Amino acid sequence: MIKHFLTTEDWSQTQLDVLLADANLLKQNPIQSHLSHKSMALLFFNPSMRTRTSFELGIQQLGGTAIILEPGQGAWGIEFEPHSIMDGDAEEHIKEVAGVLSSYVDMIAIRAFPAFKDWQIDRLDHKIKALAAHATVPVINMETIVHPCQELALMMTIKQHFKVVKRKKFLLTWTYHPKPLNTAVANSALLISSKFGMDVTLLCPNENYLLDEKYLTAAKAQCDEHGADFTVSHDIESAYAEADFVYAKSWGALPFYGNPSNEFEQRKYFKHFRVDGQKMALTNQAKFSHCLPLRRNIKATDEVMDAPYCVALEEAENRLHVQKAMMLNLMGHQLKQS
Ligand code: CP
C-alpha cells in the first residue's frame, strides 16, 4: 500500500514524533543527499508563498528536484469528477494526470482549496482523494480542507517552547478578516493540538463560527484519550485566561458557506476578536502564532506581531524542516537519532 500524507488523522502521535525528531536533525544539518535523483510534482490550484518556497527548496536541499505545475495557468485544467462529460474548461481528467505524473516523479503534492460553493461537497475533500486513488506514488497535502504540513510546523514550534506539551492550554481563536476564509488551518490546529494532549479551547464569536462537526468530534475524542480538556467558548476573556499558546485564524461561517455577502453581515460585528496586547496580557505569558499570511492590524496588531512572544516566523521556518522530514519518510528514509 502507498503511504500518503493527506491528513494527520492517518498518522499516530508516535509516527508524527518521528517526523518531528527528524525535522530537528534537519534544522541542524539542512543539506542531505538522500533524495538524489528523486523528483516531485507540486500541483498548485491556489496561490502560495511559504508552501511553494519551502517545498521547492526543501527537496533541493535533499538532493532532489521539484516541478511546479499550475493547472489552468500554464498546465491544462483538470477535471476531478468521475464519469464527467468533459465539455467545460478542463482538458484532462485526474485519472490521466495522476497516471502520467506517477510515471515521471516519485511524489505528487497538491494544493486545492475548497470551491466555496457547497460545504457538504467540499467537506469530502474529493480532489486530493481522487489524486491519491489514481496515483501510484505518495501524495502530499499542501492544503485542502486541512493543512497537515502547517500542523507539523505548528507542533514543532510548540515543542521548541514547552518541554512538556501535554495539558498546556492551547487557544485557537477566530479572528477578523474582510473575507470568509478556508477552515483548513483551524481544522488542523484542533487536530494537532488535541493529538498531542493539549487542553484545547476553541474561541469563536457564536455558533455560526463553529468548525465542522467532524473536527470538533475528533478533537474532543483525542483530548479525552489524553485526559485533556476540550472547550468551546464565545467569551474572549475567559478563553484567553491562563492560555499557554494562542493561535489565531479567521474562517467563514459554515451556515453561510457560498454566500459571502450574507456571511459578511455576520462577521462585520466581530472585528473586536482581533488579537491585541490587552488580550495577550490575560494569558499565562503565552506564545502567539499564526500560519501566515496575516493582515496586520486586522487579524493581529503590530504590538502582537512584533512582540518577543510572537513565534509566527519560527513556525514558517519550521515548514521547511518538517516537510523535508516528511518527504524523507515517504521515500523510506529515517535519520539516525543519536
Ligand atoms: N501558511 C501557508 O500555507 O502559506 P502560503 O499560503 O504562503 O503557502
GROMACS .gro file of C-alpha atoms and ligand atoms in nm:
model
  346
    1MET     CA    1   0.000   0.000   0.000
    2ILE     CA    2   0.127   0.350  -0.084
    3LYS     CA    3   0.196   0.574   0.214
    4HIS     CA    4   0.044   0.922   0.163
    5PHE     CA    5   0.042   1.238   0.376
    6LEU     CA    6  -0.319   1.351   0.328
    7THR     CA    7  -0.420   1.423   0.688
    8THR     CA    8  -0.258   1.372   1.028
    9GLU     CA    9  -0.567   1.167   1.119
   10ASP     CA   10  -0.397   0.880   0.930
   11TRP     CA   11  -0.076   0.911   1.137
   12SER     CA   12  -0.025   0.822   1.504
   13GLN     CA   13   0.133   1.058   1.754
   14THR     CA   14   0.436   0.826   1.763
   15GLN     CA   15   0.475   0.843   1.384
   16LEU     CA   16   0.445   1.222   1.391
   17ASP     CA   17   0.701   1.239   1.673
   18VAL     CA   18   0.949   1.053   1.446
   19LEU     CA   19   0.893   1.320   1.178
   20LEU     CA   20   0.941   1.598   1.432
   21ALA     CA   21   1.263   1.441   1.561
   22ASP     CA   22   1.395   1.418   1.204
   23ALA     CA   23   1.289   1.778   1.143
   24ASN     CA   24   1.503   1.885   1.438
   25LEU     CA   25   1.802   1.700   1.293
   26LEU     CA   26   1.741   1.859   0.952
   27LYS     CA   27   1.728   2.202   1.114
   28GLN     CA   28   2.083   2.140   1.239
   29ASN     CA   29   2.207   1.973   0.918
   30PRO     CA   30   1.991   2.103   0.633
   31ILE     CA   31   2.189   1.970   0.337
   32GLN     CA   32   2.146   1.595   0.272
   33SER     CA   33   2.164   1.372  -0.033
   34HIS     CA   34   1.901   1.105   0.049
   35LEU     CA   35   1.670   1.219  -0.233
   36SER     CA   36   1.937   1.242  -0.500
   37HIS     CA   37   1.771   1.181  -0.842
   38LYS     CA   38   1.425   1.185  -0.679
   39SER     CA   39   1.162   1.428  -0.803
   40MET     CA   40   0.824   1.565  -0.706
   41ALA     CA   41   0.544   1.747  -0.887
   42LEU     CA   42   0.379   2.033  -0.699
   43LEU     CA   43   0.025   2.099  -0.823
   44PHE     CA   44  -0.094   2.445  -0.720
   45PHE     CA   45  -0.459   2.533  -0.781
   46ASN     CA   46  -0.423   2.831  -0.543
   47PRO     CA   47  -0.157   3.092  -0.462
   48SER     CA   48   0.122   3.029  -0.212
   49MET     CA   49   0.440   3.186  -0.083
   50ARG     CA   50   0.560   2.970   0.208
   51THR     CA   51   0.441   2.630   0.082
   52ARG     CA   52   0.583   2.670  -0.266
   53THR     CA   53   0.918   2.808  -0.147
   54SER     CA   54   0.968   2.558   0.134
   55PHE     CA   55   0.882   2.253  -0.079
   56GLU     CA   56   1.087   2.360  -0.380
   57LEU     CA   57   1.387   2.449  -0.166
   58GLY     CA   58   1.335   2.156   0.070
   59ILE     CA   59   1.361   1.882  -0.192
   60GLN     CA   60   1.658   2.063  -0.350
   61GLN     CA   61   1.836   2.060  -0.011
   62LEU     CA   62   1.781   1.682  -0.002
   63GLY     CA   63   1.932   1.634  -0.348
   64GLY     CA   64   1.605   1.614  -0.547
   65THR     CA   65   1.408   1.824  -0.796
   66ALA     CA   66   1.066   1.991  -0.783
   67ILE     CA   67   0.844   2.067  -1.081
   68ILE     CA   68   0.580   2.334  -1.024
   69LEU     CA   69   0.252   2.298  -1.213
   70GLU     CA   70  -0.038   2.543  -1.203
   71PRO     CA   71  -0.335   2.370  -1.370
   72GLY     CA   72  -0.536   2.615  -1.577
   73GLN     CA   73  -0.240   2.855  -1.597
   74GLY     CA   74   0.046   2.701  -1.792
   75ALA     CA   75  -0.070   2.342  -1.733
   76TRP     CA   76  -0.400   2.201  -1.863
   77GLY     CA   77  -0.708   2.240  -1.646
   78ILE     CA   78  -0.807   1.918  -1.464
   79GLU     CA   79  -1.147   1.751  -1.418
   80PHE     CA   80  -1.193   1.556  -1.093
   81GLU     CA   81  -1.550   1.425  -1.121
   82PRO     CA   82  -1.575   1.059  -1.219
   83HIS     CA   83  -1.770   0.987  -1.540
   84SER     CA   84  -1.788   1.359  -1.620
   85ILE     CA   85  -1.878   1.462  -1.976
   86MET     CA   86  -1.585   1.697  -2.011
   87ASP     CA   87  -1.738   1.979  -2.216
   88GLY     CA   88  -1.619   2.253  -1.974
   89ASP     CA   89  -1.278   2.421  -1.933
   90ALA     CA   90  -1.081   2.115  -1.815
   91GLU     CA   91  -0.872   1.947  -2.085
   92GLU     CA   92  -0.779   1.630  -1.897
   93HIS     CA   93  -0.901   1.407  -1.616
   94ILE     CA   94  -0.728   1.344  -1.284
   95LYS     CA   95  -0.702   0.974  -1.380
   96GLU     CA   96  -0.463   1.058  -1.665
   97VAL     CA   97  -0.287   1.335  -1.469
   98ALA     CA   98  -0.221   1.102  -1.174
   99GLY     CA   99  -0.108   0.822  -1.405
  100VAL     CA  100   0.125   1.037  -1.614
  101LEU     CA  101   0.282   1.220  -1.318
  102SER     CA  102   0.329   0.890  -1.133
  103SER     CA  103   0.532   0.764  -1.426
  104TYR     CA  104   0.759   1.072  -1.414
  105VAL     CA  105   0.805   1.166  -1.048
  106ASP     CA  106   0.843   1.000  -0.707
  107MET     CA  107   0.593   1.216  -0.511
  108ILE     CA  108   0.300   1.441  -0.601
  109ALA     CA  109   0.189   1.730  -0.379
  110ILE     CA  110  -0.137   1.921  -0.424
  111ARG     CA  111  -0.288   2.248  -0.301
  112ALA     CA  112  -0.659   2.255  -0.384
  113PHE     CA  113  -0.872   2.485  -0.171
  114PRO     CA  114  -1.246   2.419  -0.146
  115ALA     CA  115  -1.471   2.564  -0.417
  116PHE     CA  116  -1.661   2.771  -0.153
  117LYS     CA  117  -2.000   2.683  -0.302
  118ASP     CA  118  -2.136   2.386  -0.106
  119TRP     CA  119  -1.969   2.276   0.218
  120GLN     CA  120  -2.145   1.937   0.206
  121ILE     CA  121  -1.943   1.869  -0.112
  122ASP     CA  122  -1.620   2.046  -0.015
  123ARG     CA  123  -1.603   1.872   0.324
  124LEU     CA  124  -1.549   1.541   0.141
  125ASP     CA  125  -1.208   1.663   0.015
  126HIS     CA  126  -1.267   1.475  -0.310
  127LYS     CA  127  -0.988   1.633  -0.520
  128ILE     CA  128  -0.695   1.507  -0.312
  129LYS     CA  129  -0.875   1.175  -0.257
  130ALA     CA  130  -0.914   1.132  -0.633
  131LEU     CA  131  -0.546   1.211  -0.688
  132ALA     CA  132  -0.440   0.962  -0.417
  133ALA     CA  133  -0.675   0.697  -0.557
  134HIS     CA  134  -0.520   0.715  -0.905
  135ALA     CA  135  -0.154   0.795  -0.822
  136THR     CA  136   0.097   0.513  -0.780
  137VAL     CA  137   0.338   0.734  -0.580
  138PRO     CA  138   0.291   0.911  -0.242
  139VAL     CA  139   0.061   1.214  -0.241
  140ILE     CA  140   0.117   1.509  -0.006
  141ASN     CA  141  -0.148   1.757   0.108
  142MET     CA  142  -0.029   2.119   0.070
  143GLU     CA  143  -0.373   2.245   0.193
  144THR     CA  144  -0.722   2.138   0.105
  145ILE     CA  145  -0.977   2.137   0.388
  146VAL     CA  146  -0.691   2.055   0.625
  147HIS     CA  147  -0.330   2.175   0.620
  148PRO     CA  148  -0.125   1.892   0.774
  149CYS     CA  149   0.215   2.041   0.682
  150GLN     CA  150   0.118   2.351   0.881
  151GLU     CA  151   0.019   2.123   1.168
  152LEU     CA  152   0.366   1.970   1.182
  153ALA     CA  153   0.529   2.313   1.175
  154LEU     CA  154   0.299   2.435   1.450
  155MET     CA  155   0.375   2.135   1.674
  156MET     CA  156   0.749   2.166   1.610
  157THR     CA  157   0.721   2.532   1.718
  158ILE     CA  158   0.518   2.448   2.029
  159LYS     CA  159   0.772   2.181   2.126
  160GLN     CA  160   1.055   2.431   2.087
  161HIS     CA  161   0.898   2.638   2.366
  162PHE     CA  162   0.749   2.381   2.604
  163LYS     CA  163   0.936   2.084   2.750
  164VAL     CA  164   0.603   1.915   2.817
  165VAL     CA  165   0.323   1.987   2.572
  166LYS     CA  166   0.052   1.770   2.730
  167ARG     CA  167  -0.212   1.968   2.929
  168LYS     CA  168  -0.071   2.305   2.821
  169LYS     CA  169  -0.363   2.535   2.733
  170PHE     CA  170  -0.389   2.582   2.355
  171LEU     CA  171  -0.627   2.858   2.250
  172LEU     CA  172  -0.747   2.858   1.890
  173THR     CA  173  -0.913   3.195   1.842
  174TRP     CA  174  -1.119   3.304   1.544
  175THR     CA  175  -1.005   3.646   1.428
  176TYR     CA  176  -1.144   3.900   1.187
  177HIS     CA  177  -1.065   3.915   0.814
  178PRO     CA  178  -1.261   4.101   0.545
  179LYS     CA  179  -1.331   3.778   0.354
  180PRO     CA  180  -1.466   3.436   0.461
  181LEU     CA  181  -1.152   3.220   0.451
  182ASN     CA  182  -1.091   2.846   0.435
  183THR     CA  183  -1.138   2.650   0.760
  184ALA     CA  184  -0.838   2.423   0.682
  185VAL     CA  185  -0.581   2.569   0.922
  186ALA     CA  186  -0.837   2.593   1.201
  187ASN     CA  187  -0.945   2.229   1.149
  188SER     CA  188  -0.580   2.132   1.151
  189ALA     CA  189  -0.497   2.333   1.464
  190LEU     CA  190  -0.766   2.139   1.650
  191LEU     CA  191  -0.639   1.805   1.518
  192ILE     CA  192  -0.273   1.853   1.609
  193SER     CA  193  -0.314   2.024   1.948
  194SER     CA  194  -0.555   1.754   2.064
  195LYS     CA  195  -0.342   1.471   1.921
  196PHE     CA  196  -0.058   1.586   2.147
  197GLY     CA  197  -0.282   1.606   2.455
  198MET     CA  198  -0.307   1.981   2.499
  199ASP     CA  199  -0.604   2.137   2.679
  200VAL     CA  200  -0.777   2.284   2.376
  201THR     CA  201  -1.010   2.585   2.376
  202LEU     CA  202  -1.185   2.693   2.057
  203LEU     CA  203  -1.292   3.059   2.078
  204CYS     CA  204  -1.529   3.189   1.809
  205PRO     CA  205  -1.795   3.463   1.801
  206ASN     CA  206  -2.102   3.237   1.811
  207GLU     CA  207  -2.237   2.900   1.695
  208ASN     CA  208  -2.226   3.007   1.328
  209TYR     CA  209  -1.847   3.004   1.350
  210LEU     CA  210  -1.814   2.655   1.492
  211LEU     CA  211  -1.597   2.429   1.278
  212ASP     CA  212  -1.730   2.118   1.106
  213GLU     CA  213  -1.858   1.856   1.349
  214LYS     CA  214  -1.601   1.606   1.214
  215TYR     CA  215  -1.312   1.813   1.353
  216LEU     CA  216  -1.487   1.907   1.677
  217THR     CA  217  -1.563   1.540   1.743
  218ALA     CA  218  -1.212   1.426   1.652
  219ALA     CA  219  -1.050   1.691   1.873
  220LYS     CA  220  -1.278   1.608   2.166
  221ALA     CA  221  -1.205   1.234   2.129
  222GLN     CA  222  -0.828   1.292   2.115
  223CYS     CA  223  -0.841   1.522   2.421
  224ASP     CA  224  -1.044   1.255   2.604
  225GLU     CA  225  -0.780   0.992   2.520
  226HIS     CA  226  -0.518   1.208   2.691
  227GLY     CA  227  -0.742   1.312   2.983
  228ALA     CA  228  -0.719   1.668   2.849
  229ASP     CA  229  -0.994   1.933   2.831
  230PHE     CA  230  -1.174   2.036   2.514
  231THR     CA  231  -1.375   2.357   2.548
  232VAL     CA  232  -1.577   2.570   2.308
  233SER     CA  233  -1.614   2.932   2.417
  234HIS     CA  234  -1.766   3.253   2.285
  235ASP     CA  235  -1.625   3.458   2.573
  236ILE     CA  236  -1.296   3.632   2.494
  237GLU     CA  237  -1.174   3.700   2.850
  238SER     CA  238  -1.224   3.352   2.995
  239ALA     CA  239  -1.089   3.185   2.679
  240TYR     CA  240  -0.763   3.384   2.689
  241ALA     CA  241  -0.725   3.341   3.067
  242GLU     CA  242  -0.420   3.127   3.150
  243ALA     CA  243  -0.362   3.025   2.786
  244ASP     CA  244  -0.008   2.900   2.719
  245PHE     CA  245  -0.027   2.921   2.339
  246VAL     CA  246  -0.258   3.145   2.135
  247TYR     CA  247  -0.317   3.050   1.773
  248ALA     CA  248  -0.524   3.285   1.558
  249LYS     CA  249  -0.707   3.211   1.235
  250SER     CA  250  -1.001   3.359   1.050
  251TRP     CA  251  -1.259   3.145   0.874
  252GLY     CA  252  -1.600   3.176   0.715
  253ALA     CA  253  -1.921   3.082   0.898
  254LEU     CA  254  -2.026   2.743   0.760
  255PRO     CA  255  -2.405   2.814   0.768
  256PHE     CA  256  -2.337   3.098   0.519
  257TYR     CA  257  -2.091   2.897   0.307
  258GLY     CA  258  -2.101   3.002  -0.058
  259ASN     CA  259  -2.285   3.323   0.030
  260PRO     CA  260  -2.010   3.575   0.115
  261SER     CA  261  -2.229   3.887   0.124
  262ASN     CA  262  -2.468   3.736   0.380
  263GLU     CA  263  -2.172   3.598   0.572
  264PHE     CA  264  -2.019   3.947   0.585
  265GLU     CA  265  -2.337   4.075   0.752
  266GLN     CA  266  -2.250   3.835   1.036
  267ARG     CA  267  -1.876   3.891   1.059
  268LYS     CA  268  -1.870   4.270   1.045
  269TYR     CA  269  -1.974   4.280   1.413
  270PHE     CA  270  -1.672   4.076   1.526
  271LYS     CA  271  -1.373   4.297   1.445
  272HIS     CA  272  -1.301   4.307   1.819
  273PHE     CA  273  -1.180   3.944   1.802
  274ARG     CA  274  -0.853   4.081   1.654
  275VAL     CA  275  -0.561   3.969   1.872
  276ASP     CA  276  -0.409   4.259   2.067
  277GLY     CA  277  -0.180   4.322   2.363
  278GLN     CA  278  -0.470   4.353   2.609
  279LYS     CA  279  -0.595   4.005   2.526
  280MET     CA  280  -0.244   3.857   2.536
  281ALA     CA  281  -0.199   4.013   2.883
  282LEU     CA  282  -0.476   3.782   3.010
  283THR     CA  283  -0.272   3.473   2.926
  284ASN     CA  284  -0.007   3.274   3.109
  285GLN     CA  285   0.265   3.470   2.923
  286ALA     CA  286   0.154   3.279   2.614
  287LYS     CA  287   0.334   3.247   2.284
  288PHE     CA  288   0.135   3.370   1.986
  289SER     CA  289   0.138   3.233   1.633
  290HIS     CA  290  -0.044   3.239   1.301
  291CYS     CA  291   0.015   3.033   0.986
  292LEU     CA  292   0.068   3.348   0.772
  293PRO     CA  293  -0.011   3.533   0.552
  294LEU     CA  294  -0.155   3.779   0.805
  295ARG     CA  295  -0.312   4.122   0.755
  296ARG     CA  296  -0.153   4.334   1.028
  297ASN     CA  297  -0.390   4.537   1.247
  298ILE     CA  298  -0.684   4.340   1.109
  299LYS     CA  299  -0.615   3.988   1.241
  300ALA     CA  300  -0.349   4.084   1.498
  301THR     CA  301  -0.199   4.418   1.595
  302ASP     CA  302   0.156   4.535   1.526
  303GLU     CA  303   0.211   4.515   1.902
  304VAL     CA  304   0.140   4.139   1.895
  305MET     CA  305   0.322   4.063   1.570
  306ASP     CA  306   0.636   4.250   1.682
  307ALA     CA  307   0.635   4.113   2.040
  308PRO     CA  308   0.901   3.866   2.157
  309TYR     CA  309   0.620   3.619   2.228
  310CYS     CA  310   0.519   3.607   1.858
  311VAL     CA  311   0.662   3.288   1.705
  312ALA     CA  312   0.493   3.307   1.363
  313LEU     CA  313   0.825   3.338   1.179
  314GLU     CA  314   0.964   3.034   1.364
  315GLU     CA  315   0.656   2.840   1.258
  316ALA     CA  316   0.704   2.949   0.896
  317GLU     CA  317   1.070   2.842   0.906
  318ASN     CA  318   0.969   2.508   1.055
  319ARG     CA  319   0.759   2.437   0.746
  320LEU     CA  320   1.088   2.374   0.565
  321HIS     CA  321   1.224   2.131   0.826
  322VAL     CA  322   0.907   1.927   0.882
  323GLN     CA  323   0.831   1.891   0.511
  324LYS     CA  324   1.183   1.766   0.445
  325ALA     CA  325   1.140   1.511   0.725
  326MET     CA  326   0.806   1.403   0.578
  327MET     CA  327   0.943   1.370   0.222
  328LEU     CA  328   1.230   1.157   0.354
  329ASN     CA  329   0.984   0.941   0.546
  330LEU     CA  330   0.758   0.888   0.244
  331MET     CA  331   1.064   0.787   0.044
  332GLY     CA  332   1.159   0.530   0.309
  333HIS     CA  333   1.434   0.719   0.496
  334GLN     CA  334   1.464   0.792   0.865
  335LEU     CA  335   1.755   0.992   1.001
  336LYS     CA  336   1.966   0.836   1.275
  337GLN     CA  337   1.877   0.975   1.618
  338SER     CA  338   2.186   0.990   1.843
  339CP      N1  339   0.083   2.913   0.556
  339CP      C1  340   0.086   2.887   0.423
  339CP      O1  341   0.049   2.779   0.377
  339CP      O2  342   0.137   2.990   0.349
  339CP      P1  343   0.124   3.003   0.190
  339CP      O3  344  -0.025   3.015   0.159
  339CP      O4  345   0.201   3.127   0.154
  339CP      O5  346   0.180   2.880   0.127
   0.00000   0.00000   0.00000
